[in-house]
């Protein structure tokens, strides 16, 4: 699955939006434009191809069409089709894969350690959502603001950005719910919790396999299948997240932090931190040493 990742320190730029209702026997026209297009299915099925990928946009489906990418209807919709649409621009966007989503948003969320100040959205290029009520309400608000002679054009842009935030949140929530709905995942959820509370120990795949009565090779395959990243990478990502907090909230040396997190070799810890964060532990600490204290 591919995701569109967009920074939201500034709002996305709303260009135009609307509620499309097609006649019977309709097909999407062929286009190649310079803006993104967000489509939220409401009724019927729209058959839209983007380059070589074919999508069926039904109620509950959301599709993002990319700029400078040819898209068109590859099949005629024999029933009436209805969907919300929005053209928009954004700077510094990127296309990422599911492993990036898992590492940056999904894994921290299931570990209850996601940062509330996350400054980007990450929305699937194509996805199906179990509950689109909030998305539809927000889209109605967007259309009202966009076409009601609102005092500032930023109103529509901020509402569009909020829709993308809602899509990101629902993507995370749906992934978590899929884990919880599968009865076989009860043990897996307990495993994630066990890893969390033991993250400061030098735990290995064999330790986890022994604790939960799994074959180590089978456990590694199962973990990669369910989460999308390897068990070792998952453990290291939790350790580095904890290390970042310790670097900012304690006076412990780099060596002490490495040992507290179960690393027997501080040089390996520093190398791993640099690989995952593109900055050394010392540089990270020095970059965020300013603080504000008050007692009332």
mmCIF file of C-alpha atoms in Angstrom, residues 41-267:
data_model
loop_
_atom_site.group_PDB
_atom_site.id
_atom_site.type_symbol
_atom_site.label_atom_id
_atom_site.label_comp_id
_atom_site.label_asym_id
_atom_site.label_seq_id
_atom_site.Cartn_x
_atom_site.Cartn_y
_atom_site.Cartn_z
ATOM 1 C CA UNK A 41 -17.106 7.725 -2.710
ATOM 2 C CA UNK A 42 -20.773 8.225 -1.754
ATOM 3 C CA UNK A 43 -22.902 6.167 -4.155
ATOM 4 C CA UNK A 44 -22.378 3.705 -6.988
ATOM 5 C CA UNK A 45 -18.984 2.701 -8.357
ATOM 6 C CA UNK A 46 -16.583 4.946 -10.259
ATOM 7 C CA UNK A 47 -13.969 3.015 -12.232
ATOM 8 C CA UNK A 48 -10.843 5.163 -12.289
ATOM 9 C CA UNK A 49 -7.414 4.209 -13.567
ATOM 10 C CA UNK A 50 -4.286 6.128 -12.530
ATOM 11 C CA UNK A 51 -1.366 5.215 -14.766
ATOM 12 C CA UNK A 52 -1.458 1.388 -14.643
ATOM 13 C CA UNK A 53 -3.415 1.040 -11.383
ATOM 14 C CA UNK A 54 -7.180 0.450 -11.539
ATOM 15 C CA UNK A 55 -9.456 1.511 -8.667
ATOM 16 C CA UNK A 56 -13.121 0.990 -7.879
ATOM 17 C CA UNK A 57 -14.368 3.971 -5.878
ATOM 18 C CA UNK A 58 -17.444 2.857 -3.931
ATOM 19 C CA UNK A 59 -19.137 4.284 -0.815
ATOM 20 C CA UNK A 60 -16.507 4.306 1.937
ATOM 21 C CA UNK A 61 -13.600 4.361 -0.527
ATOM 22 C CA UNK A 62 -11.161 7.253 -0.712
ATOM 23 C CA UNK A 63 -8.823 7.781 -3.674
ATOM 24 C CA UNK A 64 -6.079 10.359 -4.166
ATOM 25 C CA UNK A 65 -5.133 11.225 -7.740
ATOM 26 C CA UNK A 66 -1.589 12.519 -8.122
ATOM 27 C CA UNK A 67 -0.514 15.586 -10.133
ATOM 28 C CA UNK A 68 0.972 15.094 -13.591
ATOM 29 C CA UNK A 69 -0.382 11.552 -13.612
ATOM 30 C CA UNK A 70 -2.854 10.487 -16.265
ATOM 31 C CA UNK A 71 -6.164 9.260 -14.879
ATOM 32 C CA UNK A 72 -9.353 8.211 -16.660
ATOM 33 C CA UNK A 73 -12.422 6.004 -16.465
ATOM 34 C CA UNK A 74 -11.490 2.507 -17.580
ATOM 35 C CA UNK A 75 -15.081 1.204 -17.471
ATOM 36 C CA UNK A 76 -18.557 2.693 -17.824
ATOM 37 C CA UNK A 77 -20.604 3.075 -14.635
ATOM 38 C CA UNK A 78 -24.069 1.832 -15.560
ATOM 39 C CA UNK A 79 -25.663 3.291 -12.438
ATOM 40 C CA UNK A 80 -25.546 6.838 -11.120
ATOM 41 C CA UNK A 81 -22.299 7.671 -9.295
ATOM 42 C CA UNK A 82 -21.850 10.241 -6.546
ATOM 43 C CA UNK A 83 -18.708 11.404 -4.776
ATOM 44 C CA UNK A 84 -17.069 14.379 -3.083
ATOM 45 C CA UNK A 85 -13.999 15.789 -4.814
ATOM 46 C CA UNK A 86 -11.368 18.368 -3.996
ATOM 47 C CA UNK A 87 -8.435 19.712 -6.007
ATOM 48 C CA UNK A 88 -5.521 20.913 -3.905
ATOM 49 C CA UNK A 89 -1.832 21.779 -3.879
ATOM 50 C CA UNK A 90 0.780 20.974 -1.264
ATOM 51 C CA UNK A 91 4.511 21.478 -0.924
ATOM 52 C CA UNK A 92 7.135 18.893 0.009
ATOM 53 C CA UNK A 93 4.802 15.916 -0.328
ATOM 54 C CA UNK A 94 6.189 12.428 -0.819
ATOM 55 C CA UNK A 95 4.953 8.941 -1.632
ATOM 56 C CA UNK A 96 5.901 6.401 1.041
ATOM 57 C CA UNK A 97 5.200 2.725 1.564
ATOM 58 C CA UNK A 98 3.392 0.894 4.360
ATOM 59 C CA UNK A 99 6.577 0.251 6.338
ATOM 60 C CA UNK A 100 7.017 4.021 6.787
ATOM 61 C CA UNK A 101 3.421 4.376 7.957
ATOM 62 C CA UNK A 102 3.916 1.465 10.359
ATOM 63 C CA UNK A 103 7.124 2.830 11.827
ATOM 64 C CA UNK A 104 6.120 6.491 12.121
ATOM 65 C CA UNK A 105 2.417 6.355 13.019
ATOM 66 C CA UNK A 106 0.978 2.879 13.564
ATOM 67 C CA UNK A 107 3.599 1.374 15.872
ATOM 68 C CA UNK A 108 3.864 4.441 18.145
ATOM 69 C CA UNK A 109 0.061 4.591 18.365
ATOM 70 C CA UNK A 110 -0.402 0.981 19.461
ATOM 71 C CA UNK A 111 2.339 1.552 22.002
ATOM 72 C CA UNK A 112 0.464 4.638 23.286
ATOM 73 C CA UNK A 113 3.520 6.819 22.757
ATOM 74 C CA UNK A 114 2.629 8.762 19.626
ATOM 75 C CA UNK A 115 3.612 12.424 19.798
ATOM 76 C CA UNK A 116 0.588 14.728 19.832
ATOM 77 C CA UNK A 117 2.592 17.309 17.905
ATOM 78 C CA UNK A 118 3.072 15.138 14.798
ATOM 79 C CA UNK A 119 3.455 17.657 11.971
ATOM 80 C CA UNK A 120 2.329 15.643 8.941
ATOM 81 C CA UNK A 121 -0.501 13.533 7.570
ATOM 82 C CA UNK A 122 -0.088 10.142 5.934
ATOM 83 C CA UNK A 123 -3.068 9.027 3.849
ATOM 84 C CA UNK A 124 -3.344 5.900 1.668
ATOM 85 C CA UNK A 125 -3.542 6.577 -2.060
ATOM 86 C CA UNK A 126 -6.535 4.242 -2.036
ATOM 87 C CA UNK A 127 -8.349 2.839 0.961
ATOM 88 C CA UNK A 128 -11.684 1.756 2.408
ATOM 89 C CA UNK A 129 -12.951 3.177 5.705
ATOM 90 C CA UNK A 130 -15.401 1.551 8.101
ATOM 91 C CA UNK A 131 -16.950 4.850 9.198
ATOM 92 C CA UNK A 132 -17.030 7.861 6.906
ATOM 93 C CA UNK A 133 -19.574 9.895 8.880
ATOM 94 C CA UNK A 134 -17.007 12.381 10.215
ATOM 95 C CA UNK A 135 -15.314 12.610 6.811
ATOM 96 C CA UNK A 136 -18.636 13.381 5.108
ATOM 97 C CA UNK A 137 -19.535 15.997 7.741
ATOM 98 C CA UNK A 138 -16.177 17.702 7.316
ATOM 99 C CA UNK A 139 -16.562 17.646 3.533
ATOM 100 C CA UNK A 140 -19.977 19.293 3.824
ATOM 101 C CA UNK A 141 -18.393 21.980 5.989
ATOM 102 C CA UNK A 142 -15.613 22.398 3.421
ATOM 103 C CA UNK A 143 -18.103 22.919 0.598
ATOM 104 C CA UNK A 144 -20.119 25.383 2.679
ATOM 105 C CA UNK A 145 -17.047 27.466 3.522
ATOM 106 C CA UNK A 146 -15.609 27.245 -0.008
ATOM 107 C CA UNK A 147 -18.785 28.587 -1.631
ATOM 108 C CA UNK A 148 -20.306 30.883 1.011
ATOM 109 C CA UNK A 149 -18.202 33.969 0.329
ATOM 110 C CA UNK A 150 -16.161 33.248 3.460
ATOM 111 C CA UNK A 151 -13.993 36.160 4.596
ATOM 112 C CA UNK A 152 -10.726 34.244 3.997
ATOM 113 C CA UNK A 153 -9.740 31.493 1.572
ATOM 114 C CA UNK A 154 -7.731 29.890 4.377
ATOM 115 C CA UNK A 155 -10.982 28.567 5.842
ATOM 116 C CA UNK A 156 -11.354 25.990 3.053
ATOM 117 C CA UNK A 157 -7.647 25.153 3.162
ATOM 118 C CA UNK A 158 -7.718 24.466 6.900
ATOM 119 C CA UNK A 159 -10.853 22.336 6.583
ATOM 120 C CA UNK A 160 -9.210 20.332 3.800
ATOM 121 C CA UNK A 161 -6.186 19.832 6.029
ATOM 122 C CA UNK A 162 -8.492 18.669 8.831
ATOM 123 C CA UNK A 163 -10.075 16.124 6.467
ATOM 124 C CA UNK A 164 -6.623 14.719 5.694
ATOM 125 C CA UNK A 165 -5.884 14.562 9.431
ATOM 126 C CA UNK A 166 -9.142 12.684 9.977
ATOM 127 C CA UNK A 167 -8.248 10.216 7.200
ATOM 128 C CA UNK A 168 -4.854 9.656 8.840
ATOM 129 C CA UNK A 169 -6.463 9.061 12.241
ATOM 130 C CA UNK A 170 -9.037 6.650 10.815
ATOM 131 C CA UNK A 171 -6.323 4.738 8.966
ATOM 132 C CA UNK A 172 -4.487 4.232 12.262
ATOM 133 C CA UNK A 173 -7.688 3.315 14.128
ATOM 134 C CA UNK A 174 -8.794 0.819 11.457
ATOM 135 C CA UNK A 175 -5.391 -0.909 11.568
ATOM 136 C CA UNK A 176 -5.611 -1.226 15.350
ATOM 137 C CA UNK A 177 -9.186 -2.511 15.190
ATOM 138 C CA UNK A 178 -8.222 -5.206 12.691
ATOM 139 C CA UNK A 179 -5.687 -6.484 15.195
ATOM 140 C CA UNK A 180 -8.221 -6.482 18.023
ATOM 141 C CA UNK A 181 -11.013 -8.099 15.986
ATOM 142 C CA UNK A 182 -8.913 -11.157 15.159
ATOM 143 C CA UNK A 183 -9.115 -13.523 18.141
ATOM 144 C CA UNK A 184 -5.716 -14.946 17.268
ATOM 145 C CA UNK A 185 -4.215 -11.534 17.960
ATOM 146 C CA UNK A 186 -4.970 -11.571 21.699
ATOM 147 C CA UNK A 187 -1.644 -13.226 22.362
ATOM 148 C CA UNK A 188 0.049 -10.890 19.917
ATOM 149 C CA UNK A 189 -1.273 -7.793 21.733
ATOM 150 C CA UNK A 190 0.045 -9.219 25.018
ATOM 151 C CA UNK A 191 3.401 -9.738 23.325
ATOM 152 C CA UNK A 192 3.557 -6.089 22.274
ATOM 153 C CA UNK A 193 2.833 -5.051 25.846
ATOM 154 C CA UNK A 194 5.502 -7.440 27.191
ATOM 155 C CA UNK A 195 8.052 -5.959 24.790
ATOM 156 C CA UNK A 196 7.089 -2.449 25.896
ATOM 157 C CA UNK A 197 7.571 -3.064 29.607
ATOM 158 C CA UNK A 198 10.823 -4.965 29.015
ATOM 159 C CA UNK A 199 12.281 -2.596 26.444
ATOM 160 C CA UNK A 200 15.042 -1.433 28.809
ATOM 161 C CA UNK A 201 16.344 -4.993 29.041
ATOM 162 C CA UNK A 202 18.576 -6.593 26.442
ATOM 163 C CA UNK A 203 15.707 -8.654 25.012
ATOM 164 C CA UNK A 204 16.150 -10.727 21.875
ATOM 165 C CA UNK A 205 13.878 -12.570 19.464
ATOM 166 C CA UNK A 206 14.732 -15.807 21.290
ATOM 167 C CA UNK A 207 13.733 -14.254 24.639
ATOM 168 C CA UNK A 208 10.328 -13.248 23.270
ATOM 169 C CA UNK A 209 9.839 -16.606 21.530
ATOM 170 C CA UNK A 210 10.642 -18.440 24.756
ATOM 171 C CA UNK A 211 8.300 -16.220 26.814
ATOM 172 C CA UNK A 212 5.351 -16.849 24.460
ATOM 173 C CA UNK A 213 6.194 -20.407 23.419
ATOM 174 C CA UNK A 214 6.965 -19.700 19.758
ATOM 175 C CA UNK A 215 9.632 -20.937 17.407
ATOM 176 C CA UNK A 216 11.949 -17.910 16.831
ATOM 177 C CA UNK A 217 11.812 -18.193 13.030
ATOM 178 C CA UNK A 218 8.023 -18.520 13.030
ATOM 179 C CA UNK A 219 7.711 -15.585 15.424
ATOM 180 C CA UNK A 220 9.827 -13.390 13.162
ATOM 181 C CA UNK A 221 7.728 -14.241 10.108
ATOM 182 C CA UNK A 222 4.444 -13.733 11.972
ATOM 183 C CA UNK A 223 5.561 -10.377 13.358
ATOM 184 C CA UNK A 224 6.619 -9.090 9.946
ATOM 185 C CA UNK A 225 3.281 -10.215 8.492
ATOM 186 C CA UNK A 226 1.180 -8.487 11.153
ATOM 187 C CA UNK A 227 3.149 -5.259 11.679
ATOM 188 C CA UNK A 228 5.016 -4.816 8.413
ATOM 189 C CA UNK A 229 8.498 -4.477 9.914
ATOM 190 C CA UNK A 230 10.854 -7.016 11.442
ATOM 191 C CA UNK A 231 10.764 -7.773 15.165
ATOM 192 C CA UNK A 232 14.344 -6.536 15.604
ATOM 193 C CA UNK A 233 13.537 -3.262 13.844
ATOM 194 C CA UNK A 234 10.442 -2.880 16.025
ATOM 195 C CA UNK A 235 12.433 -3.399 19.235
ATOM 196 C CA UNK A 236 15.115 -0.958 18.096
ATOM 197 C CA UNK A 237 12.524 1.676 17.143
ATOM 198 C CA UNK A 238 11.066 1.522 20.670
ATOM 199 C CA UNK A 239 14.527 1.756 22.203
ATOM 200 C CA UNK A 240 15.455 4.784 20.102
ATOM 201 C CA UNK A 241 12.133 6.482 20.936
ATOM 202 C CA UNK A 242 12.861 5.965 24.634
ATOM 203 C CA UNK A 243 16.453 7.147 24.138
ATOM 204 C CA UNK A 244 15.219 10.431 22.634
ATOM 205 C CA UNK A 245 13.122 11.101 25.733
ATOM 206 C CA UNK A 246 16.041 10.256 28.028
ATOM 207 C CA UNK A 247 18.374 12.533 26.072
ATOM 208 C CA UNK A 248 16.020 15.470 26.604
ATOM 209 C CA UNK A 249 14.736 14.725 30.099
ATOM 210 C CA UNK A 250 17.821 13.472 31.953
ATOM 211 C CA UNK A 251 21.460 14.318 32.522
ATOM 212 C CA UNK A 252 22.568 10.743 31.846
ATOM 213 C CA UNK A 253 25.559 10.369 29.567
ATOM 214 C CA UNK A 254 25.225 8.697 26.160
ATOM 215 C CA UNK A 255 26.956 5.636 27.609
ATOM 216 C CA UNK A 256 24.565 5.494 30.567
ATOM 217 C CA UNK A 257 21.506 5.808 28.324
ATOM 218 C CA UNK A 258 22.814 3.051 26.057
ATOM 219 C CA UNK A 259 23.299 0.704 29.018
ATOM 220 C CA UNK A 260 19.913 1.606 30.519
ATOM 221 C CA UNK A 261 18.291 0.526 27.257
ATOM 222 C CA UNK A 262 20.065 -2.825 27.215
ATOM 223 C CA UNK A 263 22.840 -1.973 24.760
ATOM 224 C CA UNK A 264 26.122 -3.541 25.810
ATOM 225 C CA UNK A 265 28.034 -1.522 23.221
ATOM 226 C CA UNK A 266 27.531 2.247 23.305
ATOM 227 C CA UNK A 267 29.144 2.624 19.858
#
